[in-house]
Amino acid sequence: MSRHSRAGWIAGLALTAGLAGAALAQSGSIVFTSWGGTTQDAQKKSWAVPFTKETGITVKQDGPTDYGKLKAMVESGNVSWDVVDVEADFAAAAAKDGLIEPIDFAIVKRADLDPRFVTDHAVGSFYYSFVLGFNPASLGGKAPKGWADVFDTKAFPGKRTFYKWAAPGVLEIALLADGVPADKLYPLDLDRAFKKLDSIKKDIVWWGTGAQSQQLLASGEAPIGQFWNGRIFALQQSGEKVGLSWEQNLTAADMLVVPKGSKNKEAAMKFIAEATSPEGQASFATESGYAPVNVKSAALMPKDVAANLPDKHTGSQINLDMGYWAAHRDEIGKRWYAWQAQ
Amino acid sequence: MTVTDLTATERPHTTSSAPRRRGRGLAPVLPALVLVSFVFVIPVLALLLRSVLEPEPGLQNYAAFFASTTYLKVLGNTFLVAGTVTVVTVLLGFPVAWFLAIAPSVWSRLLFAIVILSMWTNLLARTYAWMVLLQRTGIINRTLMNLGLISEPLPLINNLVGVTIGMTYIMLPFMILPLHATIKAMDPAIFQAAALCGASRWQAFTRVMLPLTGSGIAAGALMVFVMSLGYFITPALLGGTANMMLAELIAQLVQSLLDWGLAGAAALVLLVITLAIYMIQLRFFGFGETRS
């Protein structure tokens, strides 16, 4: 081997080692999975971008969240998601079934977070309200006030729209509309709720995704119904003439969880810490119209934005009971889908 | 010479090469067999196992499926929709395929391009386009209301009407293409022969054309029916929950209830019925082949 080529060989080796070192120093990447659309865009902007800037860890976006897929990953031991945005009743059930890792509160600051939205296995992602949304133009200029109006097809004719999946919300709305006081909702009187829903069943159009709910409302296809407040906020931001009522708004949080067997557990916990930090939550709330789960965030937000978030409507607010739902999720789900299909 | 014999001789380029292939051994198809067993047979076996092992060993998932009026109704809906779509695609596809076969080449090429392009366009985009057209505040209802033809919007979406319209549109190319191949392969002289023998146009159609295109119709119908049975996106978006199809039920069981045992059972019931239909089809029509 000539000196010349040996030098080249060494240089090449050094270069390779250098590249490998750089890759190690970057400590890889994590995969964040959420529901897509405007919500995930805001999560990316408010959480992933600053997180990568601070830690050098890249955040790959995936989605939409799929509980079946999450379960399959954990069971097969081939977990490619590190942090997943899920609904709270699923988070509770998944913790019970051993599908998710406990949260490392040495990294995530539990004291700063609204205790309603923290458990040992899941931390609030953002908190939303189910609100009554309506399209005034399609209702002859009338403004519905409470959930009873959604069931009043005489005063407010046309289709009404509700969330399609068996999840906290619709059954509570039916009971409230039927006159059940907010503090007597749980345990849910399922017979009564389904009977109330039967009275308008032929007028219901179900929405499966937030985008679909927006389309139904803005087009007037279903001029009244149950919506995530952030989706109404986004419609109003884009200039659509839609209204909402905060009366008896139903709150719950989406939760961030780490699937059991995540290969980047520590980075995942750091990402959750960033996402639930005062700044991360304030920025996300400003973008999305959902409320922050961090109690220190409100001070960091523009006043006019803060005034329109669910946490400013706590007087008329009802918390959905996720403990009840986690315990009864399966039986309610079976009955729910059977009822829908009949 | 019977009519079926005629088709065999008239269509030299179809896949009636089974007798020649015999005796060559398994070697040429081995790679395909390995691929199919990895991507199809093994997953199906895994599904079968889940359906009899979860949540505990036994046949309780199948018992639950057949004991539930809801699931049986969903199964009924699935066959009703697939059957309706198949019939409608035959009725609509036949004239189109015929026109494609006999039209001057400029027109037939243009129409062919339209059929193929619609197949290549994103499925979700096409389904959403139908939502925009069919909904209460959609273009069709608005036009009809503005013309004073109706006073209330027609219920064209979130029901079986919407599903049938959307799926017919999506399945149509799968009917047109095999039909077109069959019609194209016919010798136009047989119609002259029919006329010489004194057949009216109607008789020429029912007694010469229809029997000759039978295998094409059967192939197209099988393809459309079987694909429709497992269809998900279009029924999920254009249908209502009261007329759900089996694929959506399976999605609910997997995604929302996390009940994979029952989902596996439902999927296998569908698969078994589909295979049974395929067998019946092979027995009576063959697949693009003719019986001698």
Tab-separated table of N, CA, C and O in Angstrom, chain B residues 37-54 61-62 260-261 263-265 267-268 271:
chain	number	residue	atom	x	y	z
B	37	SER	N	-47.995	-16.294	0.332
B	37	SER	CA	-48.155	-16.859	1.669
B	37	SER	C	-47.682	-15.869	2.726
B	37	SER	O	-48.241	-15.809	3.811
B	38	PHE	N	-46.662	-15.057	2.397
B	38	PHE	CA	-46.215	-14.086	3.389
B	38	PHE	C	-47.193	-12.933	3.557
B	38	PHE	O	-47.471	-12.518	4.671
B	39	VAL	N	-47.703	-12.396	2.452
B	39	VAL	CA	-48.529	-11.199	2.575
B	39	VAL	C	-50.004	-11.539	2.755
B	39	VAL	O	-50.791	-10.690	3.112
B	40	PHE	N	-50.392	-12.781	2.512
B	40	PHE	CA	-51.814	-13.096	2.606
B	40	PHE	C	-52.097	-14.260	3.547
B	40	PHE	O	-52.784	-14.092	4.553
B	41	VAL	N	-51.512	-15.420	3.263
B	41	VAL	CA	-51.895	-16.624	4.010
B	41	VAL	C	-51.538	-16.500	5.494
B	41	VAL	O	-52.370	-16.744	6.373
B	42	ILE	N	-50.309	-16.051	5.775
B	42	ILE	CA	-49.886	-15.981	7.174
B	42	ILE	C	-50.713	-14.960	7.974
B	42	ILE	O	-51.206	-15.278	9.051
B	43	PRO	N	-50.911	-13.729	7.430
B	43	PRO	CA	-51.772	-12.802	8.184
B	43	PRO	C	-53.182	-13.346	8.405
B	43	PRO	O	-53.757	-13.154	9.476
B	44	VAL	N	-53.732	-14.020	7.395
B	44	VAL	CA	-55.082	-14.556	7.559
B	44	VAL	C	-55.098	-15.631	8.644
B	44	VAL	O	-56.012	-15.686	9.469
B	45	LEU	N	-54.064	-16.455	8.666
B	45	LEU	CA	-53.976	-17.470	9.719
B	45	LEU	C	-53.875	-16.814	11.101
B	45	LEU	O	-54.516	-17.244	12.053
B	46	ALA	N	-53.085	-15.735	11.170
B	46	ALA	CA	-52.950	-15.024	12.439
B	46	ALA	C	-54.302	-14.481	12.888
B	46	ALA	O	-54.668	-14.555	14.064
B	47	LEU	N	-55.047	-13.961	11.926
B	47	LEU	CA	-56.372	-13.421	12.218
B	47	LEU	C	-57.294	-14.530	12.716
B	47	LEU	O	-58.021	-14.371	13.695
B	48	LEU	N	-57.217	-15.677	12.029
B	48	LEU	CA	-58.031	-16.827	12.426
B	48	LEU	C	-57.705	-17.218	13.858
B	48	LEU	O	-58.590	-17.451	14.689
B	49	LEU	N	-56.400	-17.223	14.168
B	49	LEU	CA	-55.981	-17.591	15.518
B	49	LEU	C	-56.540	-16.607	16.549
B	49	LEU	O	-57.051	-17.002	17.587
B	50	ARG	N	-56.434	-15.310	16.224
B	50	ARG	CA	-56.934	-14.317	17.180
B	50	ARG	C	-58.425	-14.514	17.419
B	50	ARG	O	-58.915	-14.343	18.526
B	51	SER	N	-59.145	-14.837	16.339
B	51	SER	CA	-60.596	-14.922	16.486
B	51	SER	C	-61.011	-16.115	17.339
B	51	SER	O	-62.090	-16.113	17.905
B	52	VAL	N	-60.144	-17.138	17.448
B	52	VAL	CA	-60.514	-18.268	18.301
B	52	VAL	C	-59.735	-18.295	19.620
B	52	VAL	O	-60.003	-19.120	20.479
B	53	LEU	N	-58.776	-17.368	19.783
B	53	LEU	CA	-57.972	-17.363	21.014
B	53	LEU	C	-58.269	-16.180	21.930
B	53	LEU	O	-57.953	-16.213	23.113
B	54	GLU	N	-58.860	-15.100	21.393
B	54	GLU	CA	-59.057	-13.891	22.202
B	54	GLU	C	-60.527	-13.669	22.503
B	54	GLU	O	-61.348	-13.794	21.593
B	61	ASN	N	-66.397	-15.824	19.902
B	61	ASN	CA	-66.504	-14.659	19.018
B	61	ASN	C	-67.473	-14.924	17.873
B	61	ASN	O	-68.251	-14.060	17.489
B	62	TYR	N	-67.398	-16.137	17.334
B	62	TYR	CA	-68.313	-16.481	16.240
B	62	TYR	C	-69.746	-16.577	16.760
B	62	TYR	O	-70.685	-16.116	16.117
B	260	TRP	N	-60.192	-7.390	19.132
B	260	TRP	CA	-59.636	-7.978	17.914
B	260	TRP	C	-60.157	-9.371	17.654
B	260	TRP	O	-60.193	-9.822	16.515
B	261	GLY	N	-60.542	-10.060	18.715
B	261	GLY	CA	-61.095	-11.393	18.536
B	261	GLY	C	-62.353	-11.329	17.697
B	261	GLY	O	-62.487	-12.028	16.679
B	263	ALA	N	-63.359	-8.791	15.867
B	263	ALA	CA	-63.047	-8.226	14.552
B	263	ALA	C	-62.509	-9.316	13.624
B	263	ALA	O	-62.885	-9.397	12.455
B	264	GLY	N	-61.653	-10.177	14.159
B	264	GLY	CA	-61.107	-11.286	13.381
B	264	GLY	C	-62.206	-12.223	12.922
B	264	GLY	O	-62.237	-12.656	11.765
B	265	ALA	N	-63.145	-12.510	13.832
B	265	ALA	CA	-64.266	-13.382	13.480
B	265	ALA	C	-65.086	-12.756	12.355
B	265	ALA	O	-65.422	-13.422	11.366
B	267	ALA	N	-64.140	-10.551	10.160
B	267	ALA	CA	-63.357	-10.531	8.922
B	267	ALA	C	-63.345	-11.904	8.265
B	267	ALA	O	-63.448	-12.033	7.041
B	268	LEU	N	-63.242	-12.942	9.087
B	268	LEU	CA	-63.195	-14.285	8.521
B	268	LEU	C	-64.540	-14.730	7.970
B	268	LEU	O	-64.602	-15.421	6.953
B	271	LEU	N	-64.576	-13.236	4.663
B	271	LEU	CA	-63.650	-13.912	3.749
B	271	LEU	C	-64.227	-15.242	3.270
B	271	LEU	O	-64.164	-15.581	2.084
